[in-house]
Tab-separated table of C-alpha atoms and ligand atoms in Angstrom:
chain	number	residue	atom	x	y	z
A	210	UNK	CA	11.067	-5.474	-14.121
A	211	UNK	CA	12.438	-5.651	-17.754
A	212	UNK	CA	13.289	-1.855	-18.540
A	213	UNK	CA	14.028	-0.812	-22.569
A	214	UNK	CA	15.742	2.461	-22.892
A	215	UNK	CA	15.973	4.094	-26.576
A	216	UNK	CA	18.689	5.831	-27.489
A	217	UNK	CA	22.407	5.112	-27.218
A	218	UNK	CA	24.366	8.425	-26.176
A	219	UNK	CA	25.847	9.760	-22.371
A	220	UNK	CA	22.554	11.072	-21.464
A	221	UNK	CA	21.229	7.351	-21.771
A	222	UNK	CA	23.987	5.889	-20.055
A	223	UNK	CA	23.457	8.691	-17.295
A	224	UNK	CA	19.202	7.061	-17.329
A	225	UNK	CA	20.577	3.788	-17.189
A	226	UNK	CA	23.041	4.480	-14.401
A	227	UNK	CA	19.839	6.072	-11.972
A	228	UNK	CA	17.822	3.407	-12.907
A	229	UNK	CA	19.925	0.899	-12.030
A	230	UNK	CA	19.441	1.763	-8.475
A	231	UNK	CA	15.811	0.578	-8.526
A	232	UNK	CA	15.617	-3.003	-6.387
A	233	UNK	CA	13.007	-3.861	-8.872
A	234	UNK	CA	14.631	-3.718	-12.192
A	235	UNK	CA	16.021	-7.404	-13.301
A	236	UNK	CA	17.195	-6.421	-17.096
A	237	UNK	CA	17.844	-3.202	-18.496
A	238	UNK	CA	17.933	-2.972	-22.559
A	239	UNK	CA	19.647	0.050	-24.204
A	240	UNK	CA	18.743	0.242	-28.182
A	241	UNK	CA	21.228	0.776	-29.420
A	242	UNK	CA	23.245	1.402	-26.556
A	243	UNK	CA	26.927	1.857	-26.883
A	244	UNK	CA	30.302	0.064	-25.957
A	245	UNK	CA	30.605	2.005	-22.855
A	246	UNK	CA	26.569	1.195	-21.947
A	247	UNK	CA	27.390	-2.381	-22.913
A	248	UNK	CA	28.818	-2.589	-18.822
A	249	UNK	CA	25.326	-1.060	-17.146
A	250	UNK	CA	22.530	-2.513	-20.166
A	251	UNK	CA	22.156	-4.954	-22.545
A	252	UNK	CA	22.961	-3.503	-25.380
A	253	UNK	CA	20.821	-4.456	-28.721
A	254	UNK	CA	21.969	-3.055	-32.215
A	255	UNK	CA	18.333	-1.716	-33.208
A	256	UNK	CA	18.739	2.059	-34.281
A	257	UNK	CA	16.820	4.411	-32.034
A	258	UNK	CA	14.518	5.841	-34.480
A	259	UNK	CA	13.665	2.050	-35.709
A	260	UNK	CA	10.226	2.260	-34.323
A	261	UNK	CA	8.527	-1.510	-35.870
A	262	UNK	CA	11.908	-2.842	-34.650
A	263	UNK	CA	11.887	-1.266	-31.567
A	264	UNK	CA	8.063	-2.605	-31.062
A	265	UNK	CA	8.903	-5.944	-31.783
A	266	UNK	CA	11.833	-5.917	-29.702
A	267	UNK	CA	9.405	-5.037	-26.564
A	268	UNK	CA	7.418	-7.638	-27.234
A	269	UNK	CA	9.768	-10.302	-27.675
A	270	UNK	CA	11.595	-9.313	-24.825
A	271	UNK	CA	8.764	-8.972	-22.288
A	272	UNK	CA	9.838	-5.562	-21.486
A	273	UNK	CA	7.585	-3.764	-18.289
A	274	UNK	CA	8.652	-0.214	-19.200
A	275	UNK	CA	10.269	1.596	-22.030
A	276	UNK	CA	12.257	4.907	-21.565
A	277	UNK	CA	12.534	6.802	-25.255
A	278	UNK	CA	15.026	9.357	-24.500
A	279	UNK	CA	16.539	10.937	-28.171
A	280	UNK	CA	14.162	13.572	-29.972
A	281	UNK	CA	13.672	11.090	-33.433
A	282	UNK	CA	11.787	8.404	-31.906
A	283	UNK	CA	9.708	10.769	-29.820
A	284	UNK	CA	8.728	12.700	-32.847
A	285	UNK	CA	8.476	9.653	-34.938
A	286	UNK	CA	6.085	8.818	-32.526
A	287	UNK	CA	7.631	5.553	-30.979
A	288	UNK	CA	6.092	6.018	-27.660
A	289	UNK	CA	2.431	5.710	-29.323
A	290	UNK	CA	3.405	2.624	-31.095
A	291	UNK	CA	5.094	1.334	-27.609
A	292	UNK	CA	1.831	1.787	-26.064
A	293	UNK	CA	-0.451	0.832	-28.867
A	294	UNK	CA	1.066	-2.743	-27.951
A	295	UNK	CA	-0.061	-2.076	-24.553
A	296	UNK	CA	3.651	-0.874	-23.503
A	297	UNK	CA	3.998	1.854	-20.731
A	298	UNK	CA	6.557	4.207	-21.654
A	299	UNK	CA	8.073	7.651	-20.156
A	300	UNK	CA	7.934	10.294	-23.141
A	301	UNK	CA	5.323	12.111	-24.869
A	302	UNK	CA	3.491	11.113	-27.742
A	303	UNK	CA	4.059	12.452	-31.153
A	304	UNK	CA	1.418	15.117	-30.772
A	305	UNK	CA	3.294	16.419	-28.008
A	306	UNK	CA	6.684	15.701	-29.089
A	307	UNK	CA	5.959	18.791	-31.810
A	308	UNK	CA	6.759	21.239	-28.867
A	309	UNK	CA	10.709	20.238	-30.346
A	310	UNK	CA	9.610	19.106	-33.754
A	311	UNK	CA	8.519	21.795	-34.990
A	312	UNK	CA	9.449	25.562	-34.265
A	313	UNK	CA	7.095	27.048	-35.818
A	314	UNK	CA	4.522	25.621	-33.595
A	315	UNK	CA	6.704	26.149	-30.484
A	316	UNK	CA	6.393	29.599	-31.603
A	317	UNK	CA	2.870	30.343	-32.523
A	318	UNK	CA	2.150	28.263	-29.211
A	319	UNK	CA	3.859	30.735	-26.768
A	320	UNK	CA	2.537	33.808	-28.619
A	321	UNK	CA	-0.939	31.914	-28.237
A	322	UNK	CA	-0.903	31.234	-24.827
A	323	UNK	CA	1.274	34.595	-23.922
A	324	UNK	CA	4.998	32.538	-22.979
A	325	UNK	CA	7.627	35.303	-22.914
A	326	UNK	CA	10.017	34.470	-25.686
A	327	UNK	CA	11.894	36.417	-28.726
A	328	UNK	CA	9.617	38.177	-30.979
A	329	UNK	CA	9.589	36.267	-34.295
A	330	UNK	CA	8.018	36.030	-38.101
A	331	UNK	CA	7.334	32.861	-39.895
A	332	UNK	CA	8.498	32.155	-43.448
A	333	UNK	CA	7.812	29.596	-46.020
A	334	UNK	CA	8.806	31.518	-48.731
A	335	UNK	CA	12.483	32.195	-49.484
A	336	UNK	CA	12.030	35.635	-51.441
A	337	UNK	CA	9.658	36.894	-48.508
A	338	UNK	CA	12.050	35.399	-45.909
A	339	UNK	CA	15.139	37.446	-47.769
A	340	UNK	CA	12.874	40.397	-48.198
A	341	UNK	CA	12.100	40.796	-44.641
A	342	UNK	CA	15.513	40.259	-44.038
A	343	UNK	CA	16.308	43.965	-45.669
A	344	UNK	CA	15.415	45.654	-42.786
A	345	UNK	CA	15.092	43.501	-39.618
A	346	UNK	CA	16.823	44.340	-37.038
A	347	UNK	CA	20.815	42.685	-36.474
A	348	UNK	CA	21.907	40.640	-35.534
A	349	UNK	CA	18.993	38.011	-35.724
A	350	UNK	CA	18.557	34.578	-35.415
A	351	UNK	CA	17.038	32.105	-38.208
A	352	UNK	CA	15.925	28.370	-37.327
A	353	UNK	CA	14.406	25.956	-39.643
A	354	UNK	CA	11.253	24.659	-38.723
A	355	UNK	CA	12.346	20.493	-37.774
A	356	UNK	CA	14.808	18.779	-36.453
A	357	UNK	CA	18.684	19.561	-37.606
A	358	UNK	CA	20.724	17.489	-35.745
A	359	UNK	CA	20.945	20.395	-32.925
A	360	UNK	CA	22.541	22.439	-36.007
A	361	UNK	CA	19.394	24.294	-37.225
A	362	UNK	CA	19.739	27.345	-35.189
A	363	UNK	CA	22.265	30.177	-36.553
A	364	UNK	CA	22.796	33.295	-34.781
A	365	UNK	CA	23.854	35.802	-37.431
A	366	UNK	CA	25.789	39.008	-36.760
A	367	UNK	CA	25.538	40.791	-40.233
A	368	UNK	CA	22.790	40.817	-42.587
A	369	UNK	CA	24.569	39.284	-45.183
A	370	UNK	CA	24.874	36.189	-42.750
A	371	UNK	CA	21.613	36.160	-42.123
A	372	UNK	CA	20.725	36.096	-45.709
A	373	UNK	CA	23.492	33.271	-46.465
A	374	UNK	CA	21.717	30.929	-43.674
A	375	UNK	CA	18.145	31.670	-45.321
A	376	UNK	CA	19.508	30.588	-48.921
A	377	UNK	CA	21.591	27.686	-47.149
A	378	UNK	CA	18.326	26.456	-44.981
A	379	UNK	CA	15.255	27.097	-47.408
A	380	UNK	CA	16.933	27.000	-50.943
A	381	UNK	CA	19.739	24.697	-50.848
A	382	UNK	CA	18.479	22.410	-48.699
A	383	UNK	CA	21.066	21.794	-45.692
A	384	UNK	CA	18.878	20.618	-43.317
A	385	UNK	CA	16.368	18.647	-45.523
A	386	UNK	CA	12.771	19.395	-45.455
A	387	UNK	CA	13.306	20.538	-41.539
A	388	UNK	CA	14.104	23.711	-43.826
A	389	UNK	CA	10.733	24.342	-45.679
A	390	UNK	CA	9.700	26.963	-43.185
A	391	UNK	CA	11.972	28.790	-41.251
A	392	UNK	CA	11.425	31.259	-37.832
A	393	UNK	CA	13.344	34.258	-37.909
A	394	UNK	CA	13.112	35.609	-34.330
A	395	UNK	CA	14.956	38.585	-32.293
A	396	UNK	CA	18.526	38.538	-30.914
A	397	UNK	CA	18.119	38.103	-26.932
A	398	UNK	CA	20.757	38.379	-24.720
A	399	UNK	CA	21.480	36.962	-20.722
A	400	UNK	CA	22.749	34.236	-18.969
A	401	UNK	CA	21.114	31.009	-20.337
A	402	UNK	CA	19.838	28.452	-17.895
A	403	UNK	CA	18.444	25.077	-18.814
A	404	UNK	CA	15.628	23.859	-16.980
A	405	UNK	CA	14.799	19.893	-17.127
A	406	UNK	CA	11.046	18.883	-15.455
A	407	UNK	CA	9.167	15.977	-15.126
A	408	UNK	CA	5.549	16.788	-15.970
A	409	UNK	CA	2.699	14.366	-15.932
A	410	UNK	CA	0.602	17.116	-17.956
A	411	UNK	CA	-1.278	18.407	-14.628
A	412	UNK	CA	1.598	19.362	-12.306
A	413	UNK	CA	5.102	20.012	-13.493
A	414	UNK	CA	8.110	19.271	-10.874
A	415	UNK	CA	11.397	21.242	-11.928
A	416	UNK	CA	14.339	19.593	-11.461
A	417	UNK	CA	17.489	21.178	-10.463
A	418	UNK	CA	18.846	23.733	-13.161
A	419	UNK	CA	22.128	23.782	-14.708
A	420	UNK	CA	24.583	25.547	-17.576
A	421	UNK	CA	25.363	23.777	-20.919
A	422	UNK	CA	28.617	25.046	-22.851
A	423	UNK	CA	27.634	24.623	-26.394
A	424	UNK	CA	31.245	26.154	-27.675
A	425	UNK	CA	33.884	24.069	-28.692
A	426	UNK	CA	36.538	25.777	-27.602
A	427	UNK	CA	37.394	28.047	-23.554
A	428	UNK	CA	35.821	31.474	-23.541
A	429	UNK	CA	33.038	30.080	-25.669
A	430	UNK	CA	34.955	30.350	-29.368
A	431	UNK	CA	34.220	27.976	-31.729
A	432	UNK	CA	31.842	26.044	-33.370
A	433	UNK	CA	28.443	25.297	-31.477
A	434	UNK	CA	28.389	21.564	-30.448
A	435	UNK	CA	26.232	19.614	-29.186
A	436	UNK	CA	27.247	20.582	-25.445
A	437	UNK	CA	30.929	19.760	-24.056
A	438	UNK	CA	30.067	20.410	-20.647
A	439	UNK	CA	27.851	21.148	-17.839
A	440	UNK	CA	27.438	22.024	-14.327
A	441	UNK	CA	24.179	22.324	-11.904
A	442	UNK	CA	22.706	23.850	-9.936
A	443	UNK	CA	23.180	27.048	-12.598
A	444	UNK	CA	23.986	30.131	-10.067
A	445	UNK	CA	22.067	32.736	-12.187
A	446	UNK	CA	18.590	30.494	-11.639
A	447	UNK	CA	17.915	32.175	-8.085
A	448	UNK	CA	14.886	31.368	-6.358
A	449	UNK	CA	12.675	34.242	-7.538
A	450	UNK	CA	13.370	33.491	-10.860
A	451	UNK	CA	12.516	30.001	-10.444
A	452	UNK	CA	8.952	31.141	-9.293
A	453	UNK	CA	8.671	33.836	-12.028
A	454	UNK	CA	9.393	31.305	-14.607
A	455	UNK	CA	7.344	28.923	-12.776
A	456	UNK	CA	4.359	31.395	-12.946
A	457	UNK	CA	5.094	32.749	-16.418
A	458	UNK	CA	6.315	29.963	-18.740
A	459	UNK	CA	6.138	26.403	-16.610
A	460	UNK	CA	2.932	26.210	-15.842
A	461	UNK	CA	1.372	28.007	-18.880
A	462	UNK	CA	3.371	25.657	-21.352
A	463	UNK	CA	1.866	22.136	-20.071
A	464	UNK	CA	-1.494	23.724	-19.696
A	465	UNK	CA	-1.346	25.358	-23.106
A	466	UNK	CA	-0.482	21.696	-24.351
A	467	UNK	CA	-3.142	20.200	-22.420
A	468	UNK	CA	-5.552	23.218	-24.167
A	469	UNK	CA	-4.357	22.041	-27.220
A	470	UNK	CA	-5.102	18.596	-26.939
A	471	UNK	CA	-1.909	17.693	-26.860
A	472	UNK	CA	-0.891	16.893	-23.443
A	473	UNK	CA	2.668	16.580	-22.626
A	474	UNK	CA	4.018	13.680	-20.242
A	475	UNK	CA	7.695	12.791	-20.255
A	476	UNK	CA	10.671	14.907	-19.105
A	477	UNK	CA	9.816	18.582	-20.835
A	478	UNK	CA	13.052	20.698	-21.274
A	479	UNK	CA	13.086	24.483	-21.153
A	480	UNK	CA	16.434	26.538	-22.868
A	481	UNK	CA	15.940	29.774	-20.885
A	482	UNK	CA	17.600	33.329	-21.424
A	483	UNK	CA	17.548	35.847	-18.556
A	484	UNK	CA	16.978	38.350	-20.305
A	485	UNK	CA	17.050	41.751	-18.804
A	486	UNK	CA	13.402	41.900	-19.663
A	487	UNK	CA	12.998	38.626	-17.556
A	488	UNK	CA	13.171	35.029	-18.580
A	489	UNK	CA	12.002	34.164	-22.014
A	490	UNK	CA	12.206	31.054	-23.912
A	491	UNK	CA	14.755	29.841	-26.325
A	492	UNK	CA	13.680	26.378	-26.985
A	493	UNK	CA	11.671	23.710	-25.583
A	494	UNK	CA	13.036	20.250	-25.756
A	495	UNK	CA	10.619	16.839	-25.590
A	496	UNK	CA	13.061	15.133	-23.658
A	497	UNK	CA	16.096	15.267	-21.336
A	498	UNK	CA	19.171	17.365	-22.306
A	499	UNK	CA	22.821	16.134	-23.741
A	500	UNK	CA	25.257	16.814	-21.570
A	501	UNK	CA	22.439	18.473	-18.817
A	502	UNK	CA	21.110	15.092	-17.940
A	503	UNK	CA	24.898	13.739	-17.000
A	504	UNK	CA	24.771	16.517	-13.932
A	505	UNK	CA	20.837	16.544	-12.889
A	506	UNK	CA	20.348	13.364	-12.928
A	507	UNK	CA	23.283	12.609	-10.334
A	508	UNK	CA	21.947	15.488	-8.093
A	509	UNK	CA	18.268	12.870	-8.315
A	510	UNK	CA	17.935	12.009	-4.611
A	511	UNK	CA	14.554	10.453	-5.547
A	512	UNK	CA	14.325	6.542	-7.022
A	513	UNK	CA	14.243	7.953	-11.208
A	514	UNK	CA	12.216	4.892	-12.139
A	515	UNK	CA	9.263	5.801	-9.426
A	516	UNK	CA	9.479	9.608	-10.554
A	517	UNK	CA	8.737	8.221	-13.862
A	518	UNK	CA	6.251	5.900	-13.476
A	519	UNK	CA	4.412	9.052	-11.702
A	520	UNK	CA	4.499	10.586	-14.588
A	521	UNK	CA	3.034	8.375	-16.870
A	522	UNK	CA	0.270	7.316	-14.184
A	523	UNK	CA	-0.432	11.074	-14.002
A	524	UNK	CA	0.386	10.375	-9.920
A	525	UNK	CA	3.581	13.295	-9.956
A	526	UNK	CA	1.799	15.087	-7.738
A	527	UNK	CA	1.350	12.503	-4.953
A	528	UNK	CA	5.047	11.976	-4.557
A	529	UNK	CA	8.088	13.790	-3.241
A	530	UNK	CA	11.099	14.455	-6.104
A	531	UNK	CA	14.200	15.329	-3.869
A	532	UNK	CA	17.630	16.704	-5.486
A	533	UNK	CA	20.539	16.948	-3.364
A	534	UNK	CA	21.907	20.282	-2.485
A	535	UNK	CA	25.601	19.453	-3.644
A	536	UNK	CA	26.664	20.857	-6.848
A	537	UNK	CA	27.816	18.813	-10.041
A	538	UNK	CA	30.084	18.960	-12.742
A	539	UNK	CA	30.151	17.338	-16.327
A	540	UNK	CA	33.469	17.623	-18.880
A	541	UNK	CA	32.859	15.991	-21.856
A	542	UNK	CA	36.067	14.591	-23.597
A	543	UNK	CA	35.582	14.582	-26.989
A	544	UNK	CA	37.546	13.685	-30.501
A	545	UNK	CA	40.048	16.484	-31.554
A	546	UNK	CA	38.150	18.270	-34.518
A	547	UNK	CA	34.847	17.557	-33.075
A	548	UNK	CA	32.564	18.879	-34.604
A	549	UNK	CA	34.071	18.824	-37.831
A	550	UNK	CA	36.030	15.901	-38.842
A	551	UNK	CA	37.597	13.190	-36.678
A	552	UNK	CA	39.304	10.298	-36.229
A	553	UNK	CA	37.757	7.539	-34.544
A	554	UNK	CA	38.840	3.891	-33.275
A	555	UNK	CA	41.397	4.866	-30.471
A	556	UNK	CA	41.426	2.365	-27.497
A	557	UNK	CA	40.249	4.409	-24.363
A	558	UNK	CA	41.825	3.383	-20.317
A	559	UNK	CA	39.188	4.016	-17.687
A	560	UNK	CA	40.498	3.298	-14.230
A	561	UNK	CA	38.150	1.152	-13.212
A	562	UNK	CA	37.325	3.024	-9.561
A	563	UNK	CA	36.269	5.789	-12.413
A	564	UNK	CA	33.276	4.052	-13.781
A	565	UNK	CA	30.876	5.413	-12.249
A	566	UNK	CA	31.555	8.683	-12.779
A	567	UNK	CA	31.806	8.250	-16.196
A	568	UNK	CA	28.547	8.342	-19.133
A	569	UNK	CA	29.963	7.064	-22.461
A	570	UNK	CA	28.437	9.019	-25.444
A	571	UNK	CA	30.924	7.458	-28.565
A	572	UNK	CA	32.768	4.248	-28.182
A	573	UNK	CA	32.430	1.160	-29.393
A	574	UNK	CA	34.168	-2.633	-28.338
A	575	UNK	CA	35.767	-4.683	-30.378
A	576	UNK	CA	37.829	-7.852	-28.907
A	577	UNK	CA	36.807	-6.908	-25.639
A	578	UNK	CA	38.928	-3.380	-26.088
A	579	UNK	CA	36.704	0.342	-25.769
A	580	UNK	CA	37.472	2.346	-28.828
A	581	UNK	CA	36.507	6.141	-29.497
A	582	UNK	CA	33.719	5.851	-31.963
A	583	UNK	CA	31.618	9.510	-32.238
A	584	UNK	CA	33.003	13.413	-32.001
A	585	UNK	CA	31.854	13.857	-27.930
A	586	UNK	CA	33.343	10.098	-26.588
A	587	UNK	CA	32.226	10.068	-23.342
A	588	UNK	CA	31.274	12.534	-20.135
A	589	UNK	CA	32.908	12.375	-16.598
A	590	UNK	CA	30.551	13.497	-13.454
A	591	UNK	CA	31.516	14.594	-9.878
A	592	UNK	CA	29.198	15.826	-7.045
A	593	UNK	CA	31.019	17.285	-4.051
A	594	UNK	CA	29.455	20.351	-1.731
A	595	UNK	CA	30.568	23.067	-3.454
A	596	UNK	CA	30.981	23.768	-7.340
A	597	UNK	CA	34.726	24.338	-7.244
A	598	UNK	CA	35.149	20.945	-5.794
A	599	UNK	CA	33.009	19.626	-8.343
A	600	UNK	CA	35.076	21.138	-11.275
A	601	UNK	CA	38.546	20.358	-9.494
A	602	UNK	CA	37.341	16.794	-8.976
A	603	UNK	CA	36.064	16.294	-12.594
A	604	UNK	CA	39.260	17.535	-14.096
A	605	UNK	CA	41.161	15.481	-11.619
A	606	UNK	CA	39.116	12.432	-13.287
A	607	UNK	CA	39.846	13.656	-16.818
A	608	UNK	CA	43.570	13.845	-16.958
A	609	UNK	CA	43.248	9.891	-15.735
A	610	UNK	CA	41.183	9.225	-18.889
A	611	UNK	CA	43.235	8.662	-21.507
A	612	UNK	CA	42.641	8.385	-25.314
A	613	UNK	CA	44.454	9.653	-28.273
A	614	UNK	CA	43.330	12.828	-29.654
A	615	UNK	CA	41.373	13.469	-26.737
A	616	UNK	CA	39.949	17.047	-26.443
A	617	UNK	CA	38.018	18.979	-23.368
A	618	UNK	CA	37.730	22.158	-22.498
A	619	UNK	CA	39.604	23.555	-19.653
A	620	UNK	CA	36.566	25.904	-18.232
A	621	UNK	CA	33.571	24.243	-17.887
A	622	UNK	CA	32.137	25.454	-15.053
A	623	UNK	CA	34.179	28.896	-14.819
A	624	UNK	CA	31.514	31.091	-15.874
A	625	UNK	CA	29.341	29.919	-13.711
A	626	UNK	CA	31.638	29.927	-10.375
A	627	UNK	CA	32.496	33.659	-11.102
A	628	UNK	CA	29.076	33.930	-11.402
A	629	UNK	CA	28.317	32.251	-7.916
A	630	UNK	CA	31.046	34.350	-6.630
A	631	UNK	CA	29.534	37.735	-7.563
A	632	UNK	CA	26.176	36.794	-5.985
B	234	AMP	P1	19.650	25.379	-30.008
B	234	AMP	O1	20.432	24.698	-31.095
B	234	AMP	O2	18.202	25.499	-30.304
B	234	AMP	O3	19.972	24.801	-28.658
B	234	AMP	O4	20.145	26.880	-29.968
B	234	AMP	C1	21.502	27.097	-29.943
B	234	AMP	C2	21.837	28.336	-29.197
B	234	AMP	O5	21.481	29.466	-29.977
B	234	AMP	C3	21.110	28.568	-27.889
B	234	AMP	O6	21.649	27.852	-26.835
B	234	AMP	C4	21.323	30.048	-27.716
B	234	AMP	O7	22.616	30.293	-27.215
B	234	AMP	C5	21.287	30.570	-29.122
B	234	AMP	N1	20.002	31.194	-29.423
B	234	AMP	C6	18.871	30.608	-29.863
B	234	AMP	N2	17.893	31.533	-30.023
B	234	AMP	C7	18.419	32.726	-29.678
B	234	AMP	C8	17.915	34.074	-29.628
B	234	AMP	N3	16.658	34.375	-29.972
B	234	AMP	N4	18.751	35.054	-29.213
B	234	AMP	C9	20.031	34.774	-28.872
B	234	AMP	N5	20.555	33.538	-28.904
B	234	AMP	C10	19.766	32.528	-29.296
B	235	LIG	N1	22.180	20.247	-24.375
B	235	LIG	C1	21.132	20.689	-25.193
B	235	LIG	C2	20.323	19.625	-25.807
B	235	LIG	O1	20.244	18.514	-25.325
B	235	LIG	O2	19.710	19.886	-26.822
C-alpha cells in the first residue's frame, strides 16, 4: 500500500514510525515531512494545509490511504476533498473537525448534550465581553473562538489580565478572526489527563492516557508551549475514572456528534481536568496530541494501520486495540528561547542505535547534515516496565543528543511518579 501522511511535526514522525510496521505498506509519503522524517517517509515539500496540492499529490502518486494528522487541514476540510477523489483517509471531516475549530461550538455542544465541563458565557461583542468581565468571578479563563496556534487560551489571575487578553483577542486582533467571538469560562482546578481514542462514530476505544507538560520551564514556570514532554499511562487516570469519564463525557461526545449530524471518525482527543467535582472537559482535539502521541503510540501493541482502517470502515468494534502495560516517557529537546525567539540551523548528532527512539519535530538537511530548524527540535521515547525507568532511560538518551542551544526540561515525568507513588 502507498500511505500519505499530512503534517510534518514529531507526532507524524511518531504515525509514520507505527505504521511502518505494517507488512503491507510499500511507500510512505509525509507532506511536508521534515529532515528527521526524511529517514522513515518520503518526504514531499507540499504545506500541510495545501489541500488542491495535497489532492493532486494523491492522485498522482497512487496513494491507498491518507493519514491527515495537524488540526488546519482537518478543519480546512482536506479529508473531504481526499475522499471526494475517492481517497480513504483516517480523520474527520470538516463538519466534525469543528469539535477543535471552533470553541464556541465545543461549548454550546457539551452544555447541549449535558458533558461536564467549566461553566462558560459566549461573547462577540468586546464592550459586553469587558462588561461581564466587572464582576465574574477570578481568576478566569478567556479563549478565542478558532484556531491560535495552541496560543488562544489565557488563564488570567487578575481582572485586569483578563480584560488585557479580551482587548488583545477581540479588539486588536492577535489571533486573527479566530478572535471574533471569544468563550470566557470558569477557572477549574485538578490533575489534567489527556485522553487520545480512536472512534469510528459508533464505538469509541480509549487509548492509554498520559500527562503533557505545557510549561517551558521545571516546576511548570514559564511560558505555555506547545508541550515539552510527556509520559503515559497518566497515574491520576485510575480505572474508575476511566469508566466515569467513559459514561459521562466519551460516549455522550461521539453520540452527540452523531445527533448532530456530524459524526466524528478519526482519532478524537479529550484534555481532561479532575476536578474535585469529577472529570470535566477542557478541550477536545480532532486529532492526535503533540508530544502525547510520541508516548501512546509506542505503548500501541495493535498493527496502527488496521486500527485505522477500522475506523474509517466503521469496523472498530470488531477488532481488538491492545496497549502494552509498560510505561513511557517523552523529553522534548527544544531551541533555547523556545517559545519566544530562537536560533535555528545547528547541526544535530544522533547516535545512530538512538533512532528509533527518537520523533523529529524541527530539523531540516542540508548537504546531507540534520540542522535544528523549529523551537521544539525533536522528541526522544523510552518504554521500560516501570515509569522511573522510562524517565531515567529517556534522559540517559538525551544527554547523548547533542545540539547547540539545546534545551529540555529536567522533570518530565516527576509529577506524575510522585503521583504514582502516593497512590
Ligand atoms: P489549550 O491551549 O486549549 O491546550 O489550553 C491550555 C491549558 O490551559 C490547558 O492545558 C489547561 O491547563 C488550561 N486551561 C484551559 N481551560 C481551563 C480552565 N477552564 N480552567 C483551568 N485551566 C484551564
Ligand atoms: N499536546 C496538546 C496538543 O496537541 O494540543
Amino acid at each position: 500500500m502507498n500511505i500519505l501522511v499530512v503534517g510534518g511535526g514529531g507526532r507524524e514522525h511518531a504515525i509514520i514510525k507505527k505504521i511502518k510496521e505494517n507488512k503491507t505498506v510499500e511507500q510512505i509519503y509525509a507532506l511536508p515531512g521534515n529532515g528527521g522524517i526524511a529517514a522513515d517517509a518520503t518526504c514531499v515539500n507540499i504545506a500541510a494545509t495545501d489541500v488542491e496540492k495535497i489532492v493532486d499529490f494523491a492522485i498522482g502518486n497512487n496513494i491507498d490511504y491518507a493519514v491527515v494528522a495537524p488540526d488546519d487541514p482537518l478543519v480546512l476540510g482536506c479529508v473531504d476533498a481526499l475522499q471526494a477523489k475517492g481517497i480513504s483517509c483516517f480523520g474527520p471531516n470538516k463538519a466534525a473537525a469543528i469539535i477543535e475549530g471552533s470553541k464556541v461550538f465545543s461549548k454550546n455542544l457539551m452544555k447541549k448534550y449535558g458533558i461536564p465541563t467549566a461553566a462558560y458565557e459566549v461573547f462577540d461583542d468586546v464592550d459586553k465581553a469587558l462588561e461581564y468581565l466587572e464582576t465574574a468571578p477570578i481568576p478566569t479563563v478567556i479563549k478565542a473562538d478558532g484556531l491560535a496556534l495552541g496560543k488562544g487560551v489565557i488563564i488570567a489571575m487578575t481582572r485586569e489580565e483578563a480584560k488585557d487578553a479580551v482587548i488583545s483577542i477581540m479588539q486588536d486582533k492577535q489571533f486573527g478572526k479566530s478572535g471574533d467571538n471569544i468563550v470566557i469560562e470558569e477557572f477549574l482546578t485538578g490533575p489534567e489527563v489527556s485522553v487520545l481514542s480512536f472512534t469510528d462514530g459508533n464505538v469509541v476505544v480509549p487509548m492509554i492516557s498520559s500527562m503533557d507538560h505545557k510549561r517551558a520551564c521545571d516546576n511548570d514556570t514559564g511560558l505555555n508551549t506547545g508541550g515539552m514532554g510527556t509520559v503515559a499511562p497518566n497515574p491520576y487516570y485510575t480505572d474508575n475514572i476511566a469508566e466515569e469519564c467513559m459514561q459521562k463525557i466519551f460516549l455522550p461526545t461521539i453520540r452527540a456528534m452523531k445527533a448532530e449530524g456530524r459524526t466524528f471518525k478519526g482519532c478524537l482527543y479529550f484534555g481532561l481536568m479532575l476536578t474535585p467535582n469529577g472529570p470535566k472537559v477542557i478541550e477536545y482535539n480532532c486529532r492526535f496530541g503533540d508530544p502525547e502521541t510520541q508516548v501512546v503510540l509506542p505503548l500501541l501493541e495493535s498493527d496502527l494501520l488496521t486500527v485505522m482502517q477500522a475506523v474509517t470502515n466503521e469496523t472498530l468494534a470488531e477488532i481488538e486495540v491492545k496497549f502494552s502495560n509498560k510505561s513511557a516517557c517523552c523529553v522534548i529537546m527544544a531551541s533555547r528561547g523556545y517559545p519566544s525567539s530562537y536560533e535555528k540551523g545547528y547541526e544535530i548528532t544522533i547516535p545512530t542505535d538512538l533512532l528509533d527512539s527518537t520523533y523529529v519535530a524541527g530539523a531540516t538537511l542540508k548537504d546531507g547534515k540534520l540542522l535544528t530548524n523549529g523551537g521544539r527540535v525533536l522528541g526522544v521515547t523510552s518504554v521500560e516496565n516501570t515509569l522511573k525507568d522510562a524517565i531515567g532511560a529517556s534522559y540517559e538518551k538525551v544527554e547523548k543528543i547533542k545540539f547547540d542551544n539545546r534545551y529540555y526540561r529536567n522533570d518530565i515525568g516527576a509529577r506524575a511518579l510522585k503521583a504514582g507513588e502516593a497512590k
